[in-house]
Amino acid sequence: MSIVAVGSIAFDTVTSRYGTKDRMLGGTATYFGLAASYFTEVRVVGVVGDDFTAEHVNVLRSHGVDVSGVQRTSGKTFFWSGEYGANVNEAKTRATELNVFADFNPDLPRNYRDSEFLFLGNIDPTLQANVRRQMNGARLVGGDTMNYWINNTHAALLDTLKLMDVLIINDAEAKSLAGETNLPRAAQKVLAMGPKALVMKHGEYGATIFFREGAFGIGHHPFRAPALPIEEVQDPTGAGDSFAGGFMGYIASQGELNRETLKRAMFYGSVMGSFAVERFGTERLQNLTREEIDARFQIFRELTHLE
Amino acid sequence: MSIVAVGSIAFDTVTSRYGTKDRMLGGTATYFGLAASYFTEVRVVGVVGDDFTAEHVNVLRSHGVDVSGVQRTSGKTFFWSGEYGANVNEAKTRATELNVFADFNPDLPRNYRDSEFLFLGNIDPTLQANVRRQMNGARLVGGDTMNYWINNTHAALLDTLKLMDVLIINDAEAKSLAGETNLPRAAQKVLAMGPKALVMKHGEYGATIFFREGAFGIGHHPFRAPALPIEEVQDPTGAGDSFAGGFMGYIASQGELNRETLKRAMFYGSVMGSFAVERFGTERLQNLTREEIDARFQIFRELTHLE
């Protein structure tokens, strides 16, 4: 089953202890689309400028990603530049040039609207809601947000959260959204805002999914997927979007939306995040096989499984 | 099989969002001893002052802990006071009064020396080494340290690390000891210093054990135990020592020292840490049953186990 992903498409310049790489293809829709493409059919919605070449388009297209929803506008593509120091969980932003992304107003092509799954990348919650309403038949909607929207468009975000089934954010965002520093209490407060499940990403410590009582099955226990200890983290950019792509892509590939599916999806999300950070940009995500993915899934299982 | 634990015995005054509790019984030997007592016979070594009453002694003794190695000296017992704010992983110390603990020079009673397991709590590495040499027949020696010793007695610590089988420290300590911010690389550097295994504690994110190649079995994959998301963390003090007590206590209760034993021990360590923080001081650790412990062990399994 296909999934529609809405989000940024960008050029990223990244510096880490492994060096600097200029103007790599990046952005939410790119990382998410590549990661999800190993599991299911993906249709992306985004906006690019004149500097976006056929070569860039082909990175997604060669993975079977439908790019007919990518708008081309005169101007430059969104550009981000950042540096990772000792703490790989946090980037120091050097430059953010929104460019054509500043006026992004996503509109789904007709042929996208029969998709059963939707991922709303981190954009203005009002735009997220508009997209959501263009896909009223969606079986499951995942979404992301960030502190900027939590602080500056709080009311609109609360409206949009009611339209999401699974919110996928990091610890700091969950704490900020809930106004609560204890993680499971923050999770309960966020779930009360609308989503049936909350995925909290803990960076190099993995991620936890919290379920609303009765959602996707019975019971109230959360589920935690580890992250793989990786010796060479060349570039953490896109790890979260790759997690979301693996998570949502696996879900979209399954028939049943139950807790076991979502738990396995947590592992596949972690697997895709672990690949993403091993090389700069999307290099690793461009060159994977499903066999490599499933082999790493087994490593993740062994990382926490007792006999 | 019995385990000897050497470490501080203290009175702690703790403030958290749940209030303030004055002069509670605490310290490494106390938390470790209580946690380990649910698995095996425990013999503690420590020092207390005139203010330590029979009631305090009975907290340990009533759990079957042998306290004949606790020295009583004229003066006051070690006192610590601290406060936990929004970040429960970090305490703000208000007061540290070493008192009789400043001259602690542990000497094992004769009847302790046939123990097969030893835990060296966080004290001067030279004293740790002295104790270690009094138990040459030990099958497995676990130990802790902290940044103070890493920075100020580095050479002595390196000598002592060669006498330990399992080092149990937190992320920040491992990074500092290794001079390396990447966790798995830091682990490899620490393992090269002597220990056969390194347990890195991640606070509310769980803990990871890294094995030296060939130690306790084959393979080079680490193993990660989650932490339970706990809604009411009343007092994080002693969580690490309780983890160590559950971890070492479970190991001492088992016949075989293989990787499966150590992996299960990681879960039991996490279980005991999760209980410890639910109430101020040692209250929760004083009132447990093995049934409650094993029930929580199952919850921990379900937290990360796929069907």
Short mmCIF file of C-alpha atoms in Angstrom, two decimals, chain B residues 22-250:
data_model
loop_
_atom_site.label_atom_id
_atom_site.label_comp_id
_atom_site.label_asym_id
_atom_site.label_seq_id
_atom_site.Cartn_x
_atom_site.Cartn_y
_atom_site.Cartn_z
CA ASP B 22 15.86 14.35 55.77
CA ARG B 23 18.71 12.08 56.76
CA MET B 24 17.51 8.90 55.07
CA LEU B 25 19.73 5.84 55.20
CA GLY B 26 21.68 5.71 51.93
CA GLY B 27 25.08 5.18 50.38
CA THR B 28 26.41 2.65 47.89
CA ALA B 29 26.72 -0.27 50.31
CA THR B 30 23.16 0.28 51.48
CA TYR B 31 21.45 0.50 48.08
CA PHE B 32 23.66 -2.21 46.61
CA GLY B 33 23.23 -4.47 49.63
CA LEU B 34 19.45 -4.21 49.72
CA ALA B 35 19.09 -4.71 45.95
CA ALA B 36 21.45 -7.71 45.90
CA SER B 37 19.86 -9.26 48.99
CA TYR B 38 16.86 -10.40 46.93
CA PHE B 39 19.16 -12.64 44.88
CA THR B 40 22.01 -13.85 47.06
CA GLU B 41 23.84 -13.64 50.39
CA VAL B 42 25.44 -10.21 50.80
CA ARG B 43 28.31 -9.09 53.04
CA VAL B 44 28.94 -5.38 53.26
CA VAL B 45 32.01 -3.39 54.20
CA GLY B 46 31.68 0.24 55.18
CA VAL B 47 32.16 2.75 57.94
CA VAL B 48 29.65 4.59 60.11
CA GLY B 49 29.77 7.09 62.95
CA ASP B 50 28.24 7.43 66.41
CA ASP B 51 24.98 8.67 64.91
CA PHE B 52 24.34 5.29 63.27
CA THR B 53 21.76 3.48 65.37
CA ALA B 54 20.67 -0.11 65.78
CA GLU B 55 17.58 0.79 63.77
CA HIS B 56 19.77 1.71 60.80
CA VAL B 57 21.82 -1.49 61.14
CA ASN B 58 18.60 -3.48 61.17
CA VAL B 59 17.52 -2.19 57.76
CA LEU B 60 20.32 -4.27 56.25
CA ARG B 61 20.35 -7.05 58.82
CA SER B 62 16.62 -7.71 58.42
CA HIS B 63 17.34 -8.47 54.75
CA GLY B 64 19.91 -11.04 55.75
CA VAL B 65 22.83 -8.77 54.91
CA ASP B 66 25.98 -9.54 56.90
CA VAL B 67 27.13 -6.28 58.49
CA SER B 68 30.08 -7.61 60.48
CA GLY B 69 32.37 -5.75 58.07
CA VAL B 70 30.84 -2.37 58.90
CA GLN B 71 33.32 -0.43 61.04
CA ARG B 72 32.07 1.99 63.67
CA THR B 73 34.26 5.05 64.30
CA SER B 74 33.83 8.02 66.55
CA GLY B 75 32.47 10.94 64.57
CA LYS B 76 29.60 11.42 62.19
CA THR B 77 28.40 9.23 59.35
CA PHE B 78 28.93 10.45 55.76
CA PHE B 79 26.22 12.99 54.91
CA TRP B 80 24.99 14.10 51.49
CA SER B 81 22.30 16.53 50.56
CA GLY B 82 21.03 17.17 47.06
CA GLU B 83 18.20 18.38 44.92
CA TYR B 84 16.68 17.07 41.69
CA GLY B 85 15.15 19.58 39.30
CA ALA B 86 13.56 19.07 35.90
CA ASN B 87 16.38 16.74 34.79
CA VAL B 88 16.09 13.73 37.08
CA ASN B 89 19.33 12.32 35.69
CA GLU B 90 21.32 15.00 37.46
CA ALA B 91 21.43 16.01 41.12
CA LYS B 92 22.43 19.44 42.33
CA THR B 93 24.58 18.79 45.40
CA ARG B 94 23.86 21.07 48.33
CA ALA B 95 26.24 19.53 50.86
CA THR B 96 28.78 16.73 51.07
CA GLU B 97 30.23 15.99 54.50
CA LEU B 98 32.55 12.99 54.28
CA ASN B 99 33.00 12.76 58.07
CA VAL B 100 34.20 9.24 59.07
CA PHE B 101 34.13 8.17 55.39
CA ALA B 102 37.14 10.45 54.73
CA ASP B 103 39.41 7.96 56.51
CA PHE B 104 37.69 4.82 55.27
CA ASN B 105 40.25 2.06 54.81
CA PRO B 106 38.32 -1.09 54.11
CA ASP B 107 39.55 -4.31 55.61
CA LEU B 108 37.68 -7.52 54.92
CA PRO B 109 36.76 -9.70 57.90
CA ARG B 110 38.31 -13.18 57.62
CA ASN B 111 34.91 -14.78 57.21
CA TYR B 112 34.18 -12.61 54.13
CA ARG B 113 37.20 -13.76 52.15
CA ASP B 114 35.75 -16.98 50.81
CA SER B 115 33.11 -15.05 48.84
CA GLU B 116 33.29 -15.68 45.13
CA PHE B 117 31.93 -12.30 44.09
CA LEU B 118 33.06 -8.79 44.94
CA PHE B 119 31.70 -5.33 44.21
CA LEU B 120 34.02 -2.38 44.65
CA GLY B 121 31.88 0.71 45.15
CA ASN B 122 33.03 4.16 44.15
CA ILE B 123 36.01 4.86 46.44
CA ASP B 124 39.70 5.73 45.98
CA PRO B 125 41.04 3.24 43.40
CA THR B 126 44.02 2.46 45.62
CA LEU B 127 41.65 1.29 48.35
CA GLN B 128 39.67 -0.67 45.76
CA ALA B 129 42.88 -2.45 44.74
CA ASN B 130 43.75 -3.23 48.36
CA VAL B 131 40.37 -4.88 48.88
CA ARG B 132 40.64 -6.74 45.60
CA ARG B 133 43.95 -8.26 46.73
CA GLN B 134 42.30 -9.51 49.93
CA MET B 135 39.98 -11.61 47.77
CA ASN B 136 42.30 -13.27 45.30
CA GLY B 137 39.96 -16.20 44.88
CA ALA B 138 37.07 -14.11 43.55
CA ARG B 139 35.41 -15.45 40.41
CA LEU B 140 34.07 -12.10 39.32
CA VAL B 141 34.84 -8.57 40.47
CA GLY B 142 32.59 -5.64 39.59
CA GLY B 143 33.45 -2.04 40.26
CA ASP B 144 32.43 1.56 39.96
CA THR B 145 34.32 4.83 39.79
CA MET B 146 33.59 8.52 39.17
CA ASN B 147 35.04 11.60 37.48
CA TYR B 148 36.91 12.68 40.61
CA TRP B 149 39.10 9.55 40.49
CA ILE B 150 39.32 9.62 36.69
CA ASN B 151 40.72 13.15 36.87
CA ASN B 152 42.77 13.09 40.07
CA THR B 153 44.08 9.53 40.51
CA HIS B 154 44.25 8.45 36.90
CA ALA B 155 47.33 6.21 37.14
CA ALA B 156 46.04 4.40 40.24
CA LEU B 157 42.67 3.94 38.56
CA LEU B 158 44.30 2.39 35.49
CA ASP B 159 46.07 -0.10 37.78
CA THR B 160 42.81 -0.94 39.55
CA LEU B 161 40.88 -1.40 36.29
CA LYS B 162 43.19 -4.32 35.51
CA LEU B 163 41.83 -6.03 38.63
CA MET B 164 38.16 -5.63 37.67
CA ASP B 165 36.11 -7.96 35.49
CA VAL B 166 33.12 -5.67 34.99
CA LEU B 167 33.24 -1.90 35.26
CA ILE B 168 29.84 -0.30 35.87
CA ILE B 169 29.78 3.45 35.18
CA ASN B 170 27.59 6.03 33.50
CA ASP B 171 27.95 7.54 30.03
CA ALA B 172 29.69 10.70 31.17
CA GLU B 173 32.22 8.72 33.20
CA ALA B 174 32.93 6.36 30.31
CA LYS B 175 33.43 9.28 27.94
CA SER B 176 35.72 11.00 30.40
CA LEU B 177 37.73 7.86 31.15
CA ALA B 178 38.18 7.10 27.45
CA GLY B 179 38.63 10.69 26.28
CA GLU B 180 36.11 9.89 23.54
CA THR B 181 32.55 11.10 23.04
CA ASN B 182 31.26 8.30 20.81
CA LEU B 183 29.81 5.68 23.17
CA PRO B 184 30.86 2.41 21.44
CA ARG B 185 34.34 3.79 20.71
CA ALA B 186 34.64 4.93 24.32
CA ALA B 187 33.61 1.40 25.33
CA GLN B 188 36.35 -0.17 23.24
CA LYS B 189 38.96 2.11 24.80
CA VAL B 190 37.78 1.31 28.33
CA LEU B 191 37.79 -2.43 27.62
CA ALA B 192 41.38 -2.11 26.43
CA MET B 193 42.23 -0.83 29.94
CA GLY B 194 41.43 -4.16 31.54
CA PRO B 195 37.80 -5.02 32.27
CA LYS B 196 36.28 -7.96 30.41
CA ALA B 197 32.98 -6.12 30.21
CA LEU B 198 31.79 -2.56 30.56
CA VAL B 199 28.30 -1.64 31.69
CA MET B 200 27.39 1.88 30.61
CA LYS B 201 24.40 3.29 32.47
CA HIS B 202 22.25 5.73 30.46
CA GLY B 203 19.99 6.99 33.26
CA GLU B 204 16.35 6.95 32.19
CA TYR B 205 17.34 5.36 28.85
CA GLY B 206 18.63 2.10 30.28
CA ALA B 207 22.10 0.59 30.09
CA THR B 208 24.39 -1.16 27.63
CA ILE B 209 26.93 -3.90 28.27
CA PHE B 210 29.95 -4.10 25.97
CA PHE B 211 32.08 -7.26 25.99
CA ARG B 212 35.78 -7.64 25.34
CA GLU B 213 36.25 -9.97 22.37
CA GLY B 214 36.11 -13.52 23.66
CA ALA B 215 35.09 -12.61 27.20
CA PHE B 216 32.16 -14.58 28.66
CA GLY B 217 31.56 -16.24 25.27
CA ILE B 218 31.85 -15.47 21.60
CA GLY B 219 30.73 -12.55 19.48
CA HIS B 220 31.25 -8.83 19.71
CA HIS B 221 27.72 -7.44 19.89
CA PRO B 222 26.76 -5.32 22.87
CA PHE B 223 23.48 -5.82 24.72
CA ARG B 224 21.09 -3.13 25.83
CA ALA B 225 18.56 -3.26 28.64
CA PRO B 226 15.83 -0.62 28.60
CA ALA B 227 14.75 1.46 31.56
CA LEU B 228 11.10 1.46 32.47
CA PRO B 229 9.33 4.76 31.80
CA ILE B 230 8.31 5.71 35.36
CA GLU B 231 5.71 8.39 35.90
CA GLU B 232 6.61 9.16 39.50
CA VAL B 233 10.35 9.37 40.02
CA GLN B 234 10.34 10.48 43.64
CA ASP B 235 14.07 10.13 44.27
CA PRO B 236 16.69 9.01 41.73
CA THR B 237 19.38 8.72 44.44
CA GLY B 238 20.87 5.24 44.54
CA ALA B 239 19.44 4.15 41.19
CA GLY B 240 22.92 3.31 39.89
CA ASP B 241 23.92 1.41 43.03
CA SER B 242 20.61 -0.46 42.97
CA PHE B 243 21.26 -1.34 39.34
CA ALA B 244 24.69 -2.66 40.34
CA GLY B 245 23.15 -4.61 43.22
CA GLY B 246 20.55 -6.28 41.02
CA PHE B 247 23.13 -6.92 38.29
CA MET B 248 25.84 -8.39 40.54
CA GLY B 249 23.37 -10.10 42.87
CA TYR B 250 21.75 -11.96 40.01
#
